[in-house]
Amino acid sequence: MSRQKACLIFNPVSGNADSEQELERIKQLLSTQFDLDIKFTTKEVGADKLANVAVENNFDIIIAAGGDGTLSEAARALGETTIPLGVIPRGTANAFASALGIPDTLDEACETILSGKTRRIDIGRCNGKLMTLLAGIGFEAETVENASRDAKQRWGALAYLVSGIQQLREIELFDAEIETDDKIIRVSAGALTVANAAPPTSILAQGPAGILYDDGLLDITIISSNTWASAIAASYHLLQSGLRGDAAKRDDIGYIRTKRVKITTDPPQKIVLDGEMIGNTPLEVECVPGGLTVMVPMLPAEKVSEKLEGLPDLEIEEKSSAVTNE
């Protein structure tokens, strides 16, 4: 049996462990099956550029070892190609791996890659960029922007919690118009999240009961808490419902599923895409079904639902049946 040619994209500054030891362990495990060509990310050359070159050079598989930024960059480069992505999470939050059920230890992540099991998952096209996880407007964007790199290196995912608590004290509602294939929703919101895939720890995306990464749909969560106390309560409720796989049931939380969405806000709000700031609203996202091949060890459970009742200042305008998608 011929050995596959694999490009290993390794971020040497991800996580808090000894990167040299981690790399040696990865090589030890994967070299049994792959001919590895190892490329290192730098400040000047990111995982997206390295993955693009690997695509041009016709590698059989591209493996990314790093945090969410590294993994998302590599995934976006492989979007709408047939080359599978192997994932070795080594970051602080590891949301991408967690959302796909990929183990967060080196040995188990490598075993997932060695198993050779692949799955086509959805990606999103967000304001002209590919999206693997989610886009956040308002509160989530402010939280990510204000979580410093030093804090993330020191506290890991807790850095986002600390930043989030600080942002909750300054939460303000904004007017939002959410246009889907079949309706236009106008509502006051403090945070809007459009998710393709999201682990339970991405709490602002946990309105629906289970976020599926291969259902051809985007999951939109609307949070309209207007006080510090209600925002804390809503966040805790979302965390608990996300961990249980239940749908949110508070009146200040709503959710819908749709193939595409356009969101405008007044005033304009910041947008975070897969952990990176990309500008301000408006935001347009379209699901690309089966747009990425990833090596994953598990299948998600299927749950679909919608809830909008109870949100403040809610207006829903049903679109004419004469309007169709081309």
CSV table of C-alpha atoms in Angstrom, one decimal:
chain,number,residue,atom,x,y,z
A,1,MET,CA,0.0,0.0,0.0
A,2,SER,CA,1.5,3.3,-1.0
A,3,ARG,CA,2.0,6.0,1.6
A,4,GLN,CA,0.0,9.2,1.4
A,5,LYS,CA,1.8,12.5,1.0
A,6,ALA,CA,0.7,14.8,3.9
A,7,CYS,CA,1.5,18.5,4.5
A,8,LEU,CA,1.7,19.2,8.3
A,9,ILE,CA,1.2,22.8,9.1
A,10,PHE,CA,2.5,23.4,12.6
A,11,ASN,CA,2.1,26.6,14.7
A,12,PRO,CA,5.1,26.7,17.1
A,13,VAL,CA,3.5,29.3,19.4
A,14,SER,CA,0.1,27.7,19.9
A,15,GLY,CA,-0.8,26.6,23.4
A,16,ASN,CA,1.3,26.4,26.5
A,17,ALA,CA,3.1,23.0,26.1
A,18,ASP,CA,6.6,22.3,24.8
A,19,SER,CA,6.1,22.7,21.0
A,20,GLU,CA,9.3,20.8,20.1
A,21,GLN,CA,8.2,17.8,22.2
A,22,GLU,CA,4.7,18.0,20.7
A,23,LEU,CA,6.1,18.1,17.2
A,24,GLU,CA,8.3,15.0,17.8
A,25,ARG,CA,5.3,13.1,19.1
A,26,ILE,CA,3.2,14.0,16.1
A,27,LYS,CA,5.9,13.0,13.8
A,28,GLN,CA,6.4,9.7,15.6
A,29,LEU,CA,2.7,8.9,15.4
A,30,LEU,CA,1.9,10.1,11.8
A,31,SER,CA,5.1,9.0,10.1
A,32,THR,CA,3.9,5.4,10.3
A,33,GLN,CA,1.4,6.1,7.6
A,34,PHE,CA,2.3,9.4,6.0
A,35,ASP,CA,5.2,11.0,4.2
A,36,LEU,CA,5.2,14.3,6.1
A,37,ASP,CA,6.3,17.6,4.7
A,38,ILE,CA,6.4,20.0,7.7
A,39,LYS,CA,5.7,23.7,7.4
A,40,PHE,CA,5.8,26.2,10.2
A,41,THR,CA,3.6,29.2,10.5
A,42,THR,CA,5.2,32.6,11.3
A,43,LYS,CA,3.9,36.1,11.9
A,44,GLU,CA,4.4,36.8,8.2
A,45,VAL,CA,3.1,33.5,6.8
A,46,GLY,CA,-0.1,32.1,8.2
A,47,ALA,CA,-1.7,28.7,7.9
A,48,ASP,CA,-3.9,29.9,5.0
A,49,LYS,CA,-0.9,30.7,2.8
A,50,LEU,CA,0.8,27.4,3.6
A,51,ALA,CA,-2.4,25.4,3.0
A,52,ASN,CA,-2.9,27.2,-0.4
A,53,VAL,CA,0.6,26.2,-1.5
A,54,ALA,CA,-0.1,22.6,-0.3
A,55,VAL,CA,-3.3,22.5,-2.4
A,56,GLU,CA,-1.4,23.7,-5.4
A,57,ASN,CA,1.2,20.9,-4.8
A,58,ASN,CA,-1.5,18.2,-4.8
A,59,PHE,CA,-1.0,16.8,-1.3
A,60,ASP,CA,-3.2,13.9,-0.4
A,61,ILE,CA,-4.0,15.4,3.0
A,62,ILE,CA,-3.3,18.6,4.9
A,63,ILE,CA,-2.9,18.4,8.7
A,64,ALA,CA,-3.1,21.6,10.8
A,65,ALA,CA,-1.6,21.6,14.3
A,66,GLY,CA,-2.4,24.7,16.3
A,67,GLY,CA,-5.1,26.8,17.9
A,68,ASP,CA,-8.5,27.9,16.4
A,69,GLY,CA,-6.9,30.6,14.3
A,70,THR,CA,-4.5,28.1,12.7
A,71,LEU,CA,-7.1,25.5,12.2
A,72,SER,CA,-9.7,27.9,10.7
A,73,GLU,CA,-7.2,29.4,8.3
A,74,ALA,CA,-6.2,26.0,7.0
A,75,ALA,CA,-9.9,25.0,6.8
A,76,ARG,CA,-10.8,28.1,4.8
A,77,ALA,CA,-8.0,27.3,2.3
A,78,LEU,CA,-9.4,23.8,1.8
A,79,GLY,CA,-13.0,25.0,1.5
A,80,GLU,CA,-14.6,23.8,-1.7
A,81,THR,CA,-11.8,21.4,-2.5
A,82,THR,CA,-11.7,17.6,-2.1
A,83,ILE,CA,-8.5,17.5,0.0
A,84,PRO,CA,-9.2,16.3,3.6
A,85,LEU,CA,-8.2,18.3,6.6
A,86,GLY,CA,-6.6,16.6,9.6
A,87,VAL,CA,-7.0,18.5,12.9
A,88,ILE,CA,-4.6,18.4,15.8
A,89,PRO,CA,-5.8,21.0,18.4
A,90,ARG,CA,-3.1,22.7,20.4
A,91,GLY,CA,-4.6,26.1,21.3
A,92,THR,CA,-6.3,27.7,24.3
A,93,ALA,CA,-10.0,27.3,23.4
A,94,ASN,CA,-9.9,24.6,20.6
A,95,ALA,CA,-13.5,25.4,19.7
A,96,PHE,CA,-13.1,24.1,16.1
A,97,ALA,CA,-12.0,20.6,17.3
A,98,SER,CA,-14.6,20.5,20.0
A,99,ALA,CA,-17.5,21.4,17.7
A,100,LEU,CA,-16.5,18.5,15.4
A,101,GLY,CA,-16.0,16.1,18.3
A,102,ILE,CA,-12.2,15.8,17.6
A,103,PRO,CA,-10.2,14.7,20.7
A,104,ASP,CA,-8.0,17.4,22.3
A,105,THR,CA,-5.0,15.2,23.1
A,106,LEU,CA,-2.2,14.7,20.6
A,107,ASP,CA,-2.4,10.9,20.6
A,108,GLU,CA,-6.1,10.7,20.1
A,109,ALA,CA,-6.2,13.5,17.5
A,110,CYS,CA,-3.5,11.7,15.5
A,111,GLU,CA,-5.4,8.4,15.9
A,112,THR,CA,-8.4,10.1,14.4
A,113,ILE,CA,-6.3,11.1,11.4
A,114,LEU,CA,-4.7,7.7,11.1
A,115,SER,CA,-8.2,6.0,11.0
A,116,GLY,CA,-8.8,7.6,7.6
A,117,LYS,CA,-12.4,8.3,8.3
A,118,THR,CA,-13.6,11.5,6.5
A,119,ARG,CA,-16.8,13.5,6.5
A,120,ARG,CA,-18.1,16.3,4.4
A,121,ILE,CA,-19.2,19.2,6.6
A,122,ASP,CA,-20.8,22.5,5.8
A,123,ILE,CA,-18.9,25.8,5.7
A,124,GLY,CA,-20.2,29.3,5.4
A,125,ARG,CA,-19.5,32.2,3.1
A,126,CYS,CA,-19.4,35.3,5.2
A,127,ASN,CA,-19.0,38.8,3.6
A,128,GLY,CA,-16.9,37.1,0.9
A,129,LYS,CA,-14.8,35.1,3.4
A,130,LEU,CA,-15.2,31.4,4.2
A,131,MET,CA,-16.5,30.6,7.7
A,132,THR,CA,-15.9,27.3,9.6
A,133,LEU,CA,-17.4,28.1,13.0
A,134,LEU,CA,-19.4,31.3,13.5
A,135,ALA,CA,-19.8,35.0,13.1
A,136,GLY,CA,-20.8,37.2,16.0
A,137,ILE,CA,-22.2,40.7,16.1
A,138,GLY,CA,-22.4,43.0,19.1
A,139,PHE,CA,-21.5,41.5,22.5
A,140,GLU,CA,-19.5,38.5,21.2
A,141,ALA,CA,-17.4,40.7,18.9
A,142,GLU,CA,-16.7,43.1,21.7
A,143,THR,CA,-15.7,40.1,24.0
A,144,VAL,CA,-13.3,38.6,21.4
A,145,GLU,CA,-11.8,42.0,20.6
A,146,ASN,CA,-11.1,42.8,24.2
A,147,ALA,CA,-9.6,39.4,25.2
A,148,SER,CA,-5.9,40.1,25.0
A,149,ARG,CA,-3.4,37.6,23.6
A,150,ASP,CA,-1.5,37.7,26.9
A,151,ALA,CA,-4.7,36.8,28.8
A,152,LYS,CA,-5.5,34.0,26.4
A,153,GLN,CA,-2.0,32.6,26.8
A,154,ARG,CA,-2.3,32.8,30.6
A,155,TRP,CA,-5.9,31.7,31.2
A,156,GLY,CA,-6.9,30.0,27.9
A,157,ALA,CA,-10.6,29.9,27.3
A,158,LEU,CA,-11.2,31.7,30.6
A,159,ALA,CA,-9.8,34.9,29.0
A,160,TYR,CA,-13.0,35.1,27.0
A,161,LEU,CA,-15.1,34.6,30.1
A,162,VAL,CA,-13.3,37.4,31.9
A,163,SER,CA,-13.7,39.7,28.9
A,164,GLY,CA,-17.3,38.7,28.6
A,165,ILE,CA,-18.1,39.6,32.2
A,166,GLN,CA,-16.5,43.0,31.6
A,167,GLN,CA,-18.6,43.6,28.5
A,168,LEU,CA,-21.8,42.6,30.2
A,169,ARG,CA,-21.6,45.7,32.4
A,170,GLU,CA,-21.7,47.8,29.3
A,171,ILE,CA,-24.3,45.9,27.2
A,172,GLU,CA,-26.5,48.0,25.0
A,173,LEU,CA,-29.3,46.9,22.7
A,174,PHE,CA,-29.3,47.9,19.0
A,175,ASP,CA,-31.9,47.6,16.3
A,176,ALA,CA,-31.4,44.6,14.0
A,177,GLU,CA,-33.0,43.5,10.8
A,178,ILE,CA,-32.6,39.8,10.0
A,179,GLU,CA,-33.5,38.8,6.5
A,180,THR,CA,-33.8,35.1,5.7
A,181,ASP,CA,-35.1,33.2,2.7
A,182,ASP,CA,-38.7,33.5,3.9
A,183,LYS,CA,-39.0,36.3,6.4
A,184,ILE,CA,-37.7,39.6,7.7
A,185,ILE,CA,-37.3,39.9,11.4
A,186,ARG,CA,-36.9,43.2,13.1
A,187,VAL,CA,-35.8,43.1,16.8
A,188,SER,CA,-33.8,44.8,19.5
A,189,ALA,CA,-30.7,42.8,20.3
A,190,GLY,CA,-27.5,42.9,22.3
A,191,ALA,CA,-25.8,40.0,20.5
A,192,LEU,CA,-26.4,38.0,17.3
A,193,THR,CA,-24.5,34.8,16.4
A,194,VAL,CA,-24.6,33.0,13.1
A,195,ALA,CA,-23.2,29.6,13.5
A,196,ASN,CA,-22.2,26.8,11.1
A,197,ALA,CA,-20.7,24.8,13.9
A,198,ALA,CA,-20.1,25.6,17.6
A,199,PRO,CA,-19.2,23.7,20.8
A,200,PRO,CA,-21.3,24.1,24.0
A,201,THR,CA,-18.6,26.5,25.3
A,202,SER,CA,-19.5,29.0,22.5
A,203,ILE,CA,-22.5,29.9,24.7
A,204,LEU,CA,-23.8,32.8,22.6
A,205,ALA,CA,-24.5,30.4,19.8
A,206,GLN,CA,-26.5,27.9,21.9
A,207,GLY,CA,-30.1,29.0,21.3
A,208,PRO,CA,-31.2,25.9,19.2
A,209,ALA,CA,-31.0,22.4,20.5
A,210,GLY,CA,-27.9,21.1,18.9
A,211,ILE,CA,-25.9,22.8,16.2
A,212,LEU,CA,-25.3,20.5,13.3
A,213,TYR,CA,-22.3,21.0,11.0
A,214,ASP,CA,-23.7,19.0,8.1
A,215,ASP,CA,-27.4,19.9,7.8
A,216,GLY,CA,-27.1,22.6,5.1
A,217,LEU,CA,-28.3,25.3,7.5
A,218,LEU,CA,-27.0,28.2,9.6
A,219,ASP,CA,-28.1,28.5,13.3
A,220,ILE,CA,-28.8,32.1,14.4
A,221,THR,CA,-29.1,33.0,18.0
A,222,ILE,CA,-30.6,36.3,19.1
A,223,ILE,CA,-30.0,37.6,22.6
A,224,SER,CA,-32.0,40.6,23.8
A,225,SER,CA,-31.0,41.0,27.5
A,226,ASN,CA,-31.1,44.6,28.4
A,227,THR,CA,-29.7,44.6,31.9
A,228,TRP,CA,-26.5,43.2,33.5
A,229,ALA,CA,-28.5,40.8,35.6
A,230,SER,CA,-30.6,39.5,32.7
A,231,ALA,CA,-27.5,39.1,30.5
A,232,ILE,CA,-25.8,37.0,33.2
A,233,ALA,CA,-28.9,34.9,33.6
A,234,ALA,CA,-29.2,34.4,29.8
A,235,SER,CA,-25.5,33.5,29.5
A,236,TYR,CA,-25.8,30.9,32.3
A,237,HIS,CA,-29.0,29.5,30.7
A,238,LEU,CA,-27.3,29.2,27.3
A,239,LEU,CA,-24.3,27.4,28.9
A,240,GLN,CA,-26.6,24.9,30.6
A,241,SER,CA,-28.8,24.3,27.6
A,242,GLY,CA,-25.8,23.9,25.4
A,243,LEU,CA,-24.2,21.3,27.7
A,244,ARG,CA,-27.5,19.4,27.8
A,245,GLY,CA,-28.3,19.8,24.1
A,246,ASP,CA,-31.6,21.5,24.9
A,247,ALA,CA,-33.1,24.5,23.2
A,248,ALA,CA,-33.1,27.8,25.1
A,249,LYS,CA,-36.4,28.7,26.7
A,250,ARG,CA,-36.0,32.3,28.0
A,251,ASP,CA,-38.0,35.2,26.5
A,252,ASP,CA,-34.8,37.2,25.9
A,253,ILE,CA,-33.3,34.5,23.7
A,254,GLY,CA,-34.5,33.5,20.2
A,255,TYR,CA,-33.2,31.4,17.4
A,256,ILE,CA,-33.9,30.3,13.8
A,257,ARG,CA,-32.3,28.1,11.2
A,258,THR,CA,-31.9,29.2,7.6
A,259,LYS,CA,-29.7,28.6,4.5
A,260,ARG,CA,-28.7,32.3,4.2
A,261,VAL,CA,-29.1,35.5,6.1
A,262,LYS,CA,-28.5,39.2,5.8
A,263,ILE,CA,-28.2,41.2,9.0
A,264,THR,CA,-28.2,45.0,9.2
A,265,THR,CA,-28.0,47.0,12.4
A,266,ASP,CA,-28.5,50.5,13.7
A,267,PRO,CA,-26.0,51.6,14.8
A,268,PRO,CA,-23.4,49.5,12.9
A,269,GLN,CA,-21.9,46.7,15.0
A,270,LYS,CA,-18.5,45.0,15.0
A,271,ILE,CA,-18.3,41.5,13.5
A,272,VAL,CA,-16.0,38.7,14.6
A,273,LEU,CA,-15.5,35.8,12.2
A,274,ASP,CA,-14.0,32.6,13.6
A,275,GLY,CA,-12.3,34.6,16.3
A,276,GLU,CA,-11.0,37.4,14.1
A,277,MET,CA,-12.4,40.9,13.7
A,278,ILE,CA,-13.4,41.6,10.1
A,279,GLY,CA,-15.2,44.9,10.3
A,280,ASN,CA,-18.7,46.2,10.9
A,281,THR,CA,-22.3,45.3,9.8
A,282,PRO,CA,-24.0,44.6,7.5
A,283,LEU,CA,-23.3,40.9,7.5
A,284,GLU,CA,-24.3,38.4,4.9
A,285,VAL,CA,-23.8,34.6,5.4
A,286,GLU,CA,-24.6,31.7,3.1
A,287,CYS,CA,-24.2,28.0,4.0
A,288,VAL,CA,-22.1,26.0,1.6
A,289,PRO,CA,-23.3,22.4,2.2
A,290,GLY,CA,-20.5,19.8,2.2
A,291,GLY,CA,-17.9,22.5,1.5
A,292,LEU,CA,-15.1,20.9,3.6
A,293,THR,CA,-13.8,17.4,4.1
A,294,VAL,CA,-12.5,16.8,7.6
A,295,MET,CA,-11.3,13.7,9.5
A,296,VAL,CA,-13.8,13.3,12.4
A,297,PRO,CA,-14.4,10.4,14.8
A,298,MET,CA,-18.1,10.9,15.5
A,299,LEU,CA,-21.5,11.8,14.0
A,300,PRO,CA,-23.8,14.6,15.5
A,301,ALA,CA,-27.3,14.0,16.7
A,302,GLU,CA,-30.0,15.7,14.7
A,303,LYS,CA,-32.3,18.3,16.3
A,304,VAL,CA,-34.1,21.1,14.5
A,305,SER,CA,-36.2,23.9,15.9
A,306,GLU,CA,-37.1,27.6,15.9
A,307,LYS,CA,-38.2,30.1,18.5
A,308,LEU,CA,-38.7,33.8,18.3
A,309,GLU,CA,-41.6,34.5,20.7
A,310,GLY,CA,-41.0,36.8,23.7
A,311,LEU,CA,-38.1,38.9,22.1
A,312,PRO,CA,-38.6,42.6,22.7
A,313,ASP,CA,-39.8,44.9,19.9
A,314,LEU,CA,-40.2,41.9,17.7
A,315,GLU,CA,-41.6,42.2,14.2
A,316,ILE,CA,-41.8,39.4,11.6
A,317,GLU,CA,-42.6,40.1,8.0
A,318,GLU,CA,-43.3,37.0,5.9
A,319,LYS,CA,-41.9,37.2,2.4
A,320,SER,CA,-44.1,36.9,-0.6
A,321,SER,CA,-44.3,33.4,-2.0
A,322,ALA,CA,-43.4,34.9,-5.3
A,323,VAL,CA,-39.9,35.6,-4.1
A,324,THR,CA,-37.7,32.6,-5.0
A,325,ASN,CA,-34.0,31.8,-4.7
A,326,GLU,CA,-32.1,31.5,-7.9
